[in-house]
Short mmCIF file of C-alpha atoms and ligand atoms in Angstrom, two decimals:
data_model
loop_
_atom_site.label_atom_id
_atom_site.label_comp_id
_atom_site.label_asym_id
_atom_site.label_seq_id
_atom_site.Cartn_x
_atom_site.Cartn_y
_atom_site.Cartn_z
CA MET A 1 278.62 169.43 -188.05
CA THR A 2 279.08 167.83 -184.19
CA LEU A 3 277.07 169.71 -182.42
CA LYS A 4 278.53 169.94 -178.51
CA SER A 5 275.74 168.26 -176.22
CA LEU A 6 275.52 169.70 -172.64
CA PRO A 7 277.36 168.05 -170.19
CA SER A 8 276.54 165.91 -167.08
CA ASP A 9 275.28 167.25 -163.74
CA MET A 10 273.67 170.84 -164.58
CA HIS A 11 272.31 172.54 -161.84
CA THR A 12 268.29 173.26 -162.97
CA ASP A 13 269.12 176.72 -163.85
CA THR A 14 271.60 175.51 -166.56
CA LEU A 15 269.07 172.55 -167.38
CA ALA A 16 265.92 175.71 -167.11
CA VAL A 17 267.36 177.62 -170.24
CA ARG A 18 269.68 174.45 -172.09
CA MET A 19 267.55 171.07 -172.13
CA ALA A 20 266.30 170.73 -175.48
CA VAL A 21 266.53 168.01 -178.50
CA ASP A 22 269.64 168.98 -180.55
CA LYS A 23 269.76 171.72 -183.15
CA SER A 24 268.95 171.35 -186.30
CA GLN A 25 271.83 170.86 -188.79
CA TYR A 26 271.26 175.60 -188.55
CA GLY A 27 272.79 175.99 -185.31
CA GLU A 28 270.23 178.03 -184.43
CA ASN A 29 270.66 179.42 -180.95
CA SER A 30 267.38 179.38 -180.15
CA GLU A 31 265.37 176.01 -180.08
CA ALA A 32 263.75 175.80 -182.80
CA LEU A 33 259.78 175.27 -184.29
CA TYR A 34 258.01 172.89 -186.24
CA LEU A 35 255.41 173.71 -187.43
CA THR A 36 254.68 170.29 -189.30
CA SER A 37 251.89 168.06 -188.57
CA CYS A 38 254.07 164.88 -190.31
CA PHE A 39 257.43 164.22 -190.85
CA THR A 40 258.57 162.75 -194.36
CA GLN A 41 260.35 158.96 -193.96
CA PRO A 42 264.09 158.62 -196.20
CA ASP A 43 262.61 155.06 -197.42
CA ALA A 44 259.57 152.58 -196.67
CA GLN A 45 261.46 149.90 -194.22
CA THR A 46 263.26 153.30 -192.26
CA SER A 47 259.01 154.25 -192.07
CA ALA A 48 257.57 150.60 -190.97
CA ARG A 49 259.74 150.23 -188.48
CA ARG A 50 259.77 154.21 -186.84
CA PHE A 51 255.59 153.02 -187.50
CA SER A 52 255.70 150.16 -185.71
CA GLY A 53 258.28 151.54 -183.12
CA GLU A 54 261.12 149.45 -183.61
CA GLU A 55 263.21 152.75 -184.34
CA ASP A 56 263.07 155.74 -182.91
CA GLY A 57 261.71 158.73 -185.09
CA TYR A 58 259.40 161.37 -185.63
CA THR A 59 256.18 159.82 -188.25
CA TYR A 60 252.54 162.63 -187.18
CA SER A 61 253.11 165.37 -184.86
CA ARG A 62 249.68 163.96 -182.54
CA PHE A 63 253.12 161.35 -181.79
CA SER A 64 255.00 163.53 -181.28
CA ASN A 65 257.05 166.91 -182.49
CA PRO A 66 260.43 167.68 -182.04
CA THR A 67 259.56 171.34 -180.20
CA VAL A 68 257.41 169.03 -178.20
CA THR A 69 260.38 166.69 -177.22
CA SER A 70 262.10 170.30 -176.27
CA MET A 71 259.36 171.70 -173.48
CA GLU A 72 259.04 168.08 -172.72
CA LYS A 73 262.89 167.02 -171.73
CA ARG A 74 263.15 170.72 -170.01
CA LEU A 75 260.07 169.65 -167.66
CA ALA A 76 261.03 166.61 -166.66
CA ALA A 77 264.77 168.32 -165.81
CA LEU A 78 263.63 170.81 -163.38
CA GLU A 79 260.78 168.77 -162.19
CA GLU A 80 263.47 165.46 -161.62
CA MET A 81 261.34 163.09 -163.16
CA GLU A 82 262.43 160.49 -165.74
CA ALA A 83 259.58 161.79 -168.43
CA CYS A 84 257.40 164.60 -169.23
CA ILE A 85 254.06 164.09 -171.20
CA GLY A 86 253.27 167.62 -173.36
CA THR A 87 249.33 167.27 -173.35
CA GLY A 88 246.65 170.41 -174.95
CA SER A 89 245.97 171.65 -171.03
CA GLY A 90 246.65 171.07 -167.87
CA MET A 91 242.33 169.30 -167.75
CA SER A 92 243.88 166.76 -170.53
CA ALA A 93 247.22 165.65 -168.19
CA ILE A 94 245.39 165.25 -165.77
CA LEU A 95 242.15 163.09 -167.85
CA LEU A 96 245.45 161.31 -169.27
CA LEU A 97 246.83 160.81 -165.92
CA CYS A 98 242.89 159.04 -165.49
CA MET A 99 242.16 157.40 -168.68
CA SER A 100 245.01 155.68 -168.74
CA THR A 101 245.42 154.64 -164.88
CA LEU A 102 242.28 153.95 -163.66
CA LYS A 103 239.32 151.31 -164.92
CA ALA A 104 235.54 150.85 -164.12
CA GLY A 105 235.83 149.03 -160.55
CA ASP A 106 238.88 151.48 -159.14
CA HIS A 107 238.64 153.59 -156.93
CA VAL A 108 240.21 157.65 -156.14
CA VAL A 109 240.92 159.32 -153.13
CA CYS A 110 241.33 162.66 -153.24
CA SER A 111 241.40 166.56 -152.30
CA ARG A 112 238.43 168.20 -151.52
CA SER A 113 240.37 171.55 -152.37
CA VAL A 114 241.96 170.98 -155.74
CA PHE A 115 241.30 172.82 -158.69
CA GLY A 116 236.87 173.14 -159.93
CA SER A 117 237.39 171.26 -163.27
CA THR A 118 240.04 169.03 -161.42
CA LEU A 119 237.33 167.94 -159.35
CA LYS A 120 233.78 167.93 -161.99
CA LEU A 121 236.65 165.29 -164.13
CA ILE A 122 237.50 163.05 -160.96
CA GLY A 123 233.66 163.19 -159.05
CA THR A 124 232.03 163.71 -162.06
CA GLU A 125 232.59 162.67 -165.74
CA LEU A 126 234.89 159.71 -164.05
CA LYS A 127 231.51 158.94 -162.74
CA ARG A 128 230.10 157.89 -165.30
CA PHE A 129 232.89 155.27 -166.48
CA GLY A 130 232.11 153.31 -163.26
CA VAL A 131 235.43 154.62 -161.21
CA GLU A 132 234.13 156.12 -158.19
CA SER A 133 236.01 158.87 -156.08
CA THR A 134 236.23 159.86 -152.26
CA PHE A 135 236.52 163.45 -151.86
CA VAL A 136 238.73 164.73 -148.51
CA SER A 137 240.44 167.54 -146.17
CA GLN A 138 243.82 168.91 -147.98
CA THR A 139 245.40 168.35 -144.42
CA ASP A 140 243.14 165.67 -142.20
CA LEU A 141 245.60 162.67 -143.08
CA VAL A 142 242.67 160.79 -140.55
CA GLN A 143 240.60 161.39 -143.73
CA TRP A 144 242.99 160.31 -146.57
CA ARG A 145 243.72 156.71 -144.02
CA ALA A 146 240.57 156.59 -144.08
CA ALA A 147 239.16 156.93 -147.35
CA ILE A 148 241.02 154.03 -148.10
CA GLN A 149 239.36 151.08 -149.98
CA PRO A 150 240.81 147.78 -151.89
CA ASN A 151 240.14 148.99 -154.71
CA THR A 152 241.66 152.48 -154.36
CA LYS A 153 244.33 153.10 -157.01
CA LEU A 154 244.80 156.81 -157.43
CA LEU A 155 245.28 159.60 -154.80
CA PHE A 156 245.07 163.25 -156.24
CA ALA A 157 246.42 166.17 -153.83
CA GLU A 158 246.97 170.01 -155.43
CA THR A 159 249.61 172.24 -152.95
CA PRO A 160 248.92 175.20 -152.06
CA THR A 161 245.78 175.33 -152.58
CA ASN A 162 243.33 178.12 -154.95
CA PRO A 163 242.20 179.79 -153.90
CA LEU A 164 243.02 179.15 -150.32
CA THR A 165 246.98 178.03 -150.15
CA GLU A 166 245.74 174.78 -148.02
CA VAL A 167 249.40 172.64 -147.90
CA CYS A 168 249.06 168.61 -148.15
CA ASP A 169 251.47 166.82 -146.46
CA ILE A 170 252.95 164.88 -150.06
CA GLN A 171 254.98 162.85 -147.83
CA ALA A 172 251.71 161.47 -145.61
CA LEU A 173 250.69 161.33 -148.61
CA ALA A 174 252.84 159.67 -150.08
CA ASP A 175 252.97 157.12 -147.82
CA ILE A 176 249.20 156.06 -147.58
CA ALA A 177 249.60 155.85 -150.50
CA HIS A 178 251.66 153.45 -151.49
CA ASN A 179 251.04 151.14 -148.35
CA ALA A 180 248.01 150.53 -150.12
CA GLY A 181 249.14 149.85 -153.81
CA ALA A 182 248.38 153.11 -154.77
CA LYS A 183 250.08 155.85 -156.71
CA LEU A 184 249.31 159.65 -155.93
CA ALA A 185 249.36 162.42 -158.07
CA VAL A 186 250.21 166.77 -157.56
CA ASP A 187 249.16 168.77 -159.34
CA ASN A 188 252.33 170.80 -158.76
CA CYS A 189 250.61 174.66 -161.33
CA PHE A 190 250.96 176.99 -157.84
CA CYS A 191 254.47 176.15 -156.81
CA SER A 192 255.84 175.21 -160.36
CA PRO A 193 259.60 173.10 -160.42
CA ALA A 194 261.16 176.66 -159.31
CA LEU A 195 259.92 176.21 -156.10
CA GLN A 196 258.82 172.61 -155.37
CA LYS A 197 259.03 168.99 -157.08
CA PRO A 198 256.83 166.56 -155.31
CA VAL A 199 258.54 163.77 -156.42
CA ARG A 200 261.43 164.62 -153.54
CA PHE A 201 258.71 163.53 -151.16
CA GLY A 202 257.58 160.91 -153.06
CA ALA A 203 254.70 161.39 -155.64
CA ASP A 204 254.59 158.86 -158.07
CA PHE A 205 253.26 161.99 -161.18
CA VAL A 206 253.89 165.37 -161.94
CA ILE A 207 250.37 167.81 -163.23
CA HIS A 208 251.31 170.45 -164.75
CA SER A 209 248.73 173.15 -166.85
CA GLY A 210 251.64 174.67 -168.75
CA THR A 211 248.81 177.69 -169.14
CA LYS A 212 249.88 179.53 -165.31
CA TYR A 213 253.71 179.47 -164.32
CA LEU A 214 255.53 177.85 -166.94
CA ASP A 215 254.53 179.74 -169.86
CA GLY A 216 254.38 182.96 -167.57
CA GLN A 217 253.13 186.13 -169.53
CA GLY A 218 249.80 184.09 -170.33
CA ARG A 219 250.01 183.87 -173.84
CA VAL A 220 249.04 179.59 -173.87
CA ILE A 221 246.68 177.34 -172.71
CA ALA A 222 248.78 173.99 -172.56
CA GLY A 223 249.77 171.13 -169.55
CA ALA A 224 252.18 167.99 -169.36
CA LEU A 225 252.57 164.95 -167.44
CA CYS A 226 255.10 164.12 -165.89
CA CYS A 227 256.32 160.17 -164.30
CA THR A 228 258.48 157.45 -164.73
CA GLU A 229 260.44 156.84 -168.58
CA GLN A 230 258.32 152.82 -167.51
CA MET A 231 255.00 155.09 -166.81
CA ALA A 232 255.04 156.81 -169.88
CA ARG A 233 256.00 153.90 -172.75
CA ASP A 234 253.44 151.90 -170.98
CA ALA A 235 250.17 153.92 -170.43
CA PHE A 236 250.93 157.28 -171.54
CA ILE A 237 252.59 157.17 -175.16
CA PRO A 238 249.23 154.25 -175.77
CA PHE A 239 246.29 156.10 -174.83
CA MET A 240 248.19 159.86 -176.04
CA LYS A 241 248.41 158.10 -179.79
CA SER A 242 244.98 157.47 -179.83
CA GLY A 243 243.18 159.50 -177.48
CA GLY A 244 245.03 162.45 -178.57
CA LEU A 245 245.45 164.69 -176.45
CA THR A 246 248.15 166.54 -177.96
CA LEU A 247 250.61 169.76 -177.04
CA SER A 248 250.50 171.90 -180.41
CA PRO A 249 254.38 172.58 -181.32
CA PHE A 250 253.76 176.63 -180.92
CA ASN A 251 252.28 176.02 -178.18
CA ALA A 252 254.93 174.10 -176.78
CA TRP A 253 257.45 176.16 -178.29
CA VAL A 254 256.20 179.34 -175.97
CA VAL A 255 256.22 176.89 -173.04
CA LEU A 256 259.53 176.13 -173.73
CA LYS A 257 260.88 179.63 -173.74
CA GLY A 258 258.86 181.11 -170.73
CA MET A 259 260.58 177.99 -168.75
CA GLU A 260 264.15 179.78 -169.10
CA THR A 261 263.36 182.64 -167.31
CA LEU A 262 260.33 181.10 -164.63
CA GLY A 263 263.22 180.71 -161.71
CA ILE A 264 264.14 183.78 -161.55
CA ARG A 265 259.81 184.99 -162.27
CA MET A 266 259.30 183.03 -159.15
CA GLU A 267 261.59 184.43 -156.37
CA ALA A 268 260.77 187.87 -157.76
CA GLN A 269 256.85 187.26 -157.50
CA SER A 270 257.71 185.15 -153.96
CA ALA A 271 259.16 188.14 -152.72
CA ARG A 272 256.42 190.82 -154.07
CA ALA A 273 253.55 188.09 -152.49
CA MET A 274 255.23 188.25 -149.40
CA GLU A 275 255.69 191.78 -149.28
CA MET A 276 251.41 192.44 -150.80
CA ALA A 277 250.87 189.19 -147.74
CA ARG A 278 252.75 191.32 -145.17
CA PHE A 279 250.89 194.85 -145.86
CA LEU A 280 247.77 192.84 -146.80
CA GLU A 281 247.99 191.74 -143.04
CA SER A 282 248.45 194.92 -140.98
CA HIS A 283 245.93 196.84 -142.70
CA PRO A 284 243.28 197.71 -140.46
CA MET A 285 240.18 196.64 -142.47
CA VAL A 286 241.37 193.13 -143.76
CA GLN A 287 240.40 190.17 -141.45
CA ARG A 288 242.14 187.13 -142.66
CA VAL A 289 245.85 187.02 -145.16
CA PHE A 290 246.28 183.26 -146.82
CA TYR A 291 249.85 183.19 -148.04
CA PRO A 292 252.21 180.02 -147.18
CA ALA A 293 255.33 182.45 -146.14
CA LEU A 294 254.12 184.33 -143.99
CA PRO A 295 253.94 182.67 -140.32
CA SER A 296 249.59 182.61 -139.25
CA HIS A 297 249.43 180.34 -142.01
CA PRO A 298 248.35 176.60 -140.80
CA GLN A 299 250.71 175.36 -142.53
CA HIS A 300 253.74 177.16 -142.65
CA THR A 301 256.18 174.88 -141.54
CA LEU A 302 255.58 172.36 -144.11
CA ALA A 303 254.94 174.02 -147.12
CA MET A 304 258.82 176.45 -145.97
CA HIS A 305 259.62 172.80 -146.18
CA GLN A 306 258.04 171.68 -149.04
CA GLN A 307 258.59 174.83 -151.39
CA ALA A 308 262.05 175.50 -150.88
CA ALA A 309 263.70 173.72 -153.95
CA THR A 310 265.85 177.24 -154.09
CA GLY A 311 267.37 176.68 -150.64
CA VAL A 312 264.04 178.42 -148.70
CA GLY A 313 260.55 178.14 -148.74
CA LEU A 314 259.57 180.49 -150.40
CA GLY A 315 255.28 181.05 -150.65
CA GLY A 316 254.86 181.73 -154.32
CA ALA A 317 253.01 184.52 -155.90
CA VAL A 318 249.31 183.67 -154.74
CA VAL A 319 247.86 185.39 -152.20
CA SER A 320 244.23 185.75 -150.64
CA PHE A 321 243.18 187.85 -148.05
CA GLU A 322 239.11 188.68 -146.66
CA VAL A 323 237.98 192.20 -146.06
CA LYS A 324 236.29 193.34 -142.96
CA ALA A 325 232.51 192.53 -143.39
CA SER A 326 229.16 192.17 -140.21
CA SER A 327 227.22 190.80 -143.33
CA PRO A 328 227.24 188.34 -146.47
CA GLU A 329 225.37 191.67 -148.30
CA GLN A 330 228.14 193.41 -147.25
CA ALA A 331 230.78 191.63 -147.77
CA ARG A 332 229.94 190.48 -151.66
CA GLN A 333 229.51 194.63 -151.82
CA ARG A 334 232.92 195.29 -150.39
CA ALA A 335 234.85 192.64 -152.08
CA PHE A 336 233.19 193.87 -155.28
CA HIS A 337 234.19 197.84 -154.18
CA VAL A 338 238.03 196.10 -153.77
CA LEU A 339 237.76 195.00 -157.05
CA ASP A 340 236.19 198.08 -159.82
CA ALA A 341 238.65 200.66 -157.41
CA THR A 342 242.03 198.97 -159.08
CA GLN A 343 243.81 200.40 -161.70
CA LEU A 344 246.46 198.09 -162.47
CA MET A 345 245.38 195.19 -161.30
CA SER A 346 243.62 192.91 -164.25
CA ILE A 347 239.81 191.99 -162.95
CA ALA A 348 240.25 188.34 -164.74
CA THR A 349 240.46 184.80 -163.28
CA ASN A 350 243.65 183.76 -164.01
CA LEU A 351 246.74 183.28 -162.54
CA GLY A 352 251.20 182.06 -163.23
CA ASP A 353 250.61 186.05 -165.09
CA VAL A 354 253.37 188.82 -165.29
CA LYS A 355 250.35 191.04 -165.11
CA THR A 356 249.03 191.04 -161.82
CA ILE A 357 245.45 189.50 -161.46
CA ILE A 358 242.36 190.26 -158.93
CA THR A 359 239.77 187.54 -158.91
CA GLN A 360 236.45 187.14 -156.03
CA PRO A 361 236.80 183.90 -156.46
CA ALA A 362 232.86 182.94 -154.93
CA SER A 363 231.37 185.01 -157.89
CA THR A 364 233.99 183.33 -160.42
CA SER A 365 236.17 180.37 -159.55
CA HIS A 366 233.91 178.90 -156.75
CA GLY A 367 231.06 180.83 -158.70
CA ARG A 368 228.94 177.75 -159.33
CA LEU A 369 228.60 176.17 -155.68
CA THR A 370 225.68 176.69 -153.69
CA GLU A 371 226.23 179.36 -150.86
CA GLU A 372 227.02 176.00 -148.89
CA GLN A 373 229.36 174.04 -150.72
CA ARG A 374 230.99 177.31 -150.66
CA GLN A 375 231.35 177.90 -147.09
CA ALA A 376 231.96 174.69 -146.05
CA ALA A 377 234.71 174.76 -148.76
CA GLY A 378 236.04 178.32 -146.77
CA ILE A 379 234.95 180.55 -149.77
CA SER A 380 233.31 183.64 -148.45
CA GLN A 381 231.96 186.30 -149.94
CA ASN A 382 234.38 188.80 -148.58
CA LEU A 383 237.51 186.35 -149.70
CA ILE A 384 240.05 188.14 -152.95
CA ARG A 385 242.58 186.25 -154.54
CA LEU A 386 245.58 188.15 -155.23
CA ALA A 387 248.31 186.35 -158.46
CA VAL A 388 250.67 188.35 -157.82
CA GLY A 389 253.00 189.38 -161.08
CA LEU A 390 256.16 191.99 -161.67
CA GLU A 391 254.86 195.24 -161.56
CA HIS A 392 256.05 197.54 -158.62
CA ILE A 393 255.21 196.70 -155.34
CA ASN A 394 254.69 200.53 -154.91
CA ASP A 395 252.38 200.69 -157.67
CA LEU A 396 250.75 197.49 -156.62
CA LYS A 397 249.56 197.91 -153.13
CA THR A 398 248.64 201.36 -153.40
CA ASP A 399 246.03 200.34 -156.30
CA LEU A 400 245.00 197.94 -153.53
CA LEU A 401 244.32 201.28 -150.78
CA ARG A 402 242.36 202.61 -153.71
CA GLY A 403 239.94 200.14 -152.83
CA LEU A 404 240.49 199.71 -149.13
CA ASP A 405 241.03 203.23 -147.92
CA THR A 406 237.38 203.24 -149.28
CA LEU A 407 235.22 201.25 -148.62
CA LYS A 408 232.08 202.19 -146.50
C1 PLP B 1 244.44 176.41 -164.44
C2 PLP B 1 244.53 174.46 -163.85
C3 PLP B 1 244.24 173.74 -163.97
C4 PLP B 1 243.70 173.15 -165.99
O1 PLP B 1 244.41 173.61 -166.71
P1 PLP B 1 244.62 174.31 -167.95
O2 PLP B 1 244.93 174.67 -168.62
O3 PLP B 1 243.54 175.54 -167.87
O4 PLP B 1 243.31 172.91 -168.25
C5 PLP B 1 244.66 172.31 -163.09
N1 PLP B 1 245.17 173.13 -162.20
C6 PLP B 1 245.44 174.20 -161.31
C7 PLP B 1 246.29 174.32 -160.04
C8 PLP B 1 245.28 174.88 -161.89
O5 PLP B 1 245.63 176.35 -161.45
#
């Protein structure tokens, strides 16, 4: 049976729906889920060639699997990068990056506002293997430049950050990295490629937690690392084979199907988040709102420039805000009151779901920090994070007003 291959020069929206490995002989319209741990070989010679890498072909699913390949091809296309490697989680994508590009004696410069587990991995775990790191301000380029050492091999950033939505200048960081002979990795979890493509601003590696917006419906844990063909072949695939950070075909399939609706979800969720941000800014009990698409955001112009893959700058779906409070005790009590008064939103610590999630970062994602560290990071007790989903905006506003209008 002859199968149509994709015409060249397709738009992102089309690739998000169509990019995959070839259909099987049955011509399935929805991509097949290959739940198999190994693949039979036509003969011993072919088997030998495939195992030695002389010939392409599937052998064992720790190395590669057609469903995982479909997910990788689709995400690489969305990120406008040559290659993508699916991993079991977002954290294992970061581990793959570090294990494959760093060695004892190397140095990493990392934003101090990145995801908590990333801070721990780079700052604590890698240190045991002789990799040093310096943590710097998300937004102060002077600090990034000053942190560079002769042995600096990697700069790591995430933009916007969780939960304060601080935005870093990807192009400026890429220039600093490349001038120092280092590489820049960007965790693109919050925007997803629907809004932001870090490679356009010079990033060398793009990290994803597929768990978030790529899946989009909070079903699976998954991750990915996007890079050049050469880096995939020479550094990452060899480590994947022995390191076994493999993405399960089932989870890859869920993320693959999630990407089909990524663009419209990100636009719709960004629109709701924008309306929510404006609404919160005008509420008398709200002290401050953190959202990149608001003109009051300190890096608003930069964010709208970087997050404009759809043609217009969009803020993404995460909005944080502080309720007014006059003491730390009242701050915590008031934040808890707003969470507890909701009847619709999920009290949980995740994002990227079509179900709106409400969190108090100080007692959850940032709960292991000391009060001093939290204050240095700007995570106050009265800070609340919303990961806005797809419910009707009026129902979401009403749900927040239950708490905001009854604060004591
Ligand atoms: C969730 C998250 C991760 C880690 O992803 P997992 O899939 O949970 O391992 C990394 N970076 C960011 C920004 C995240 O939000």
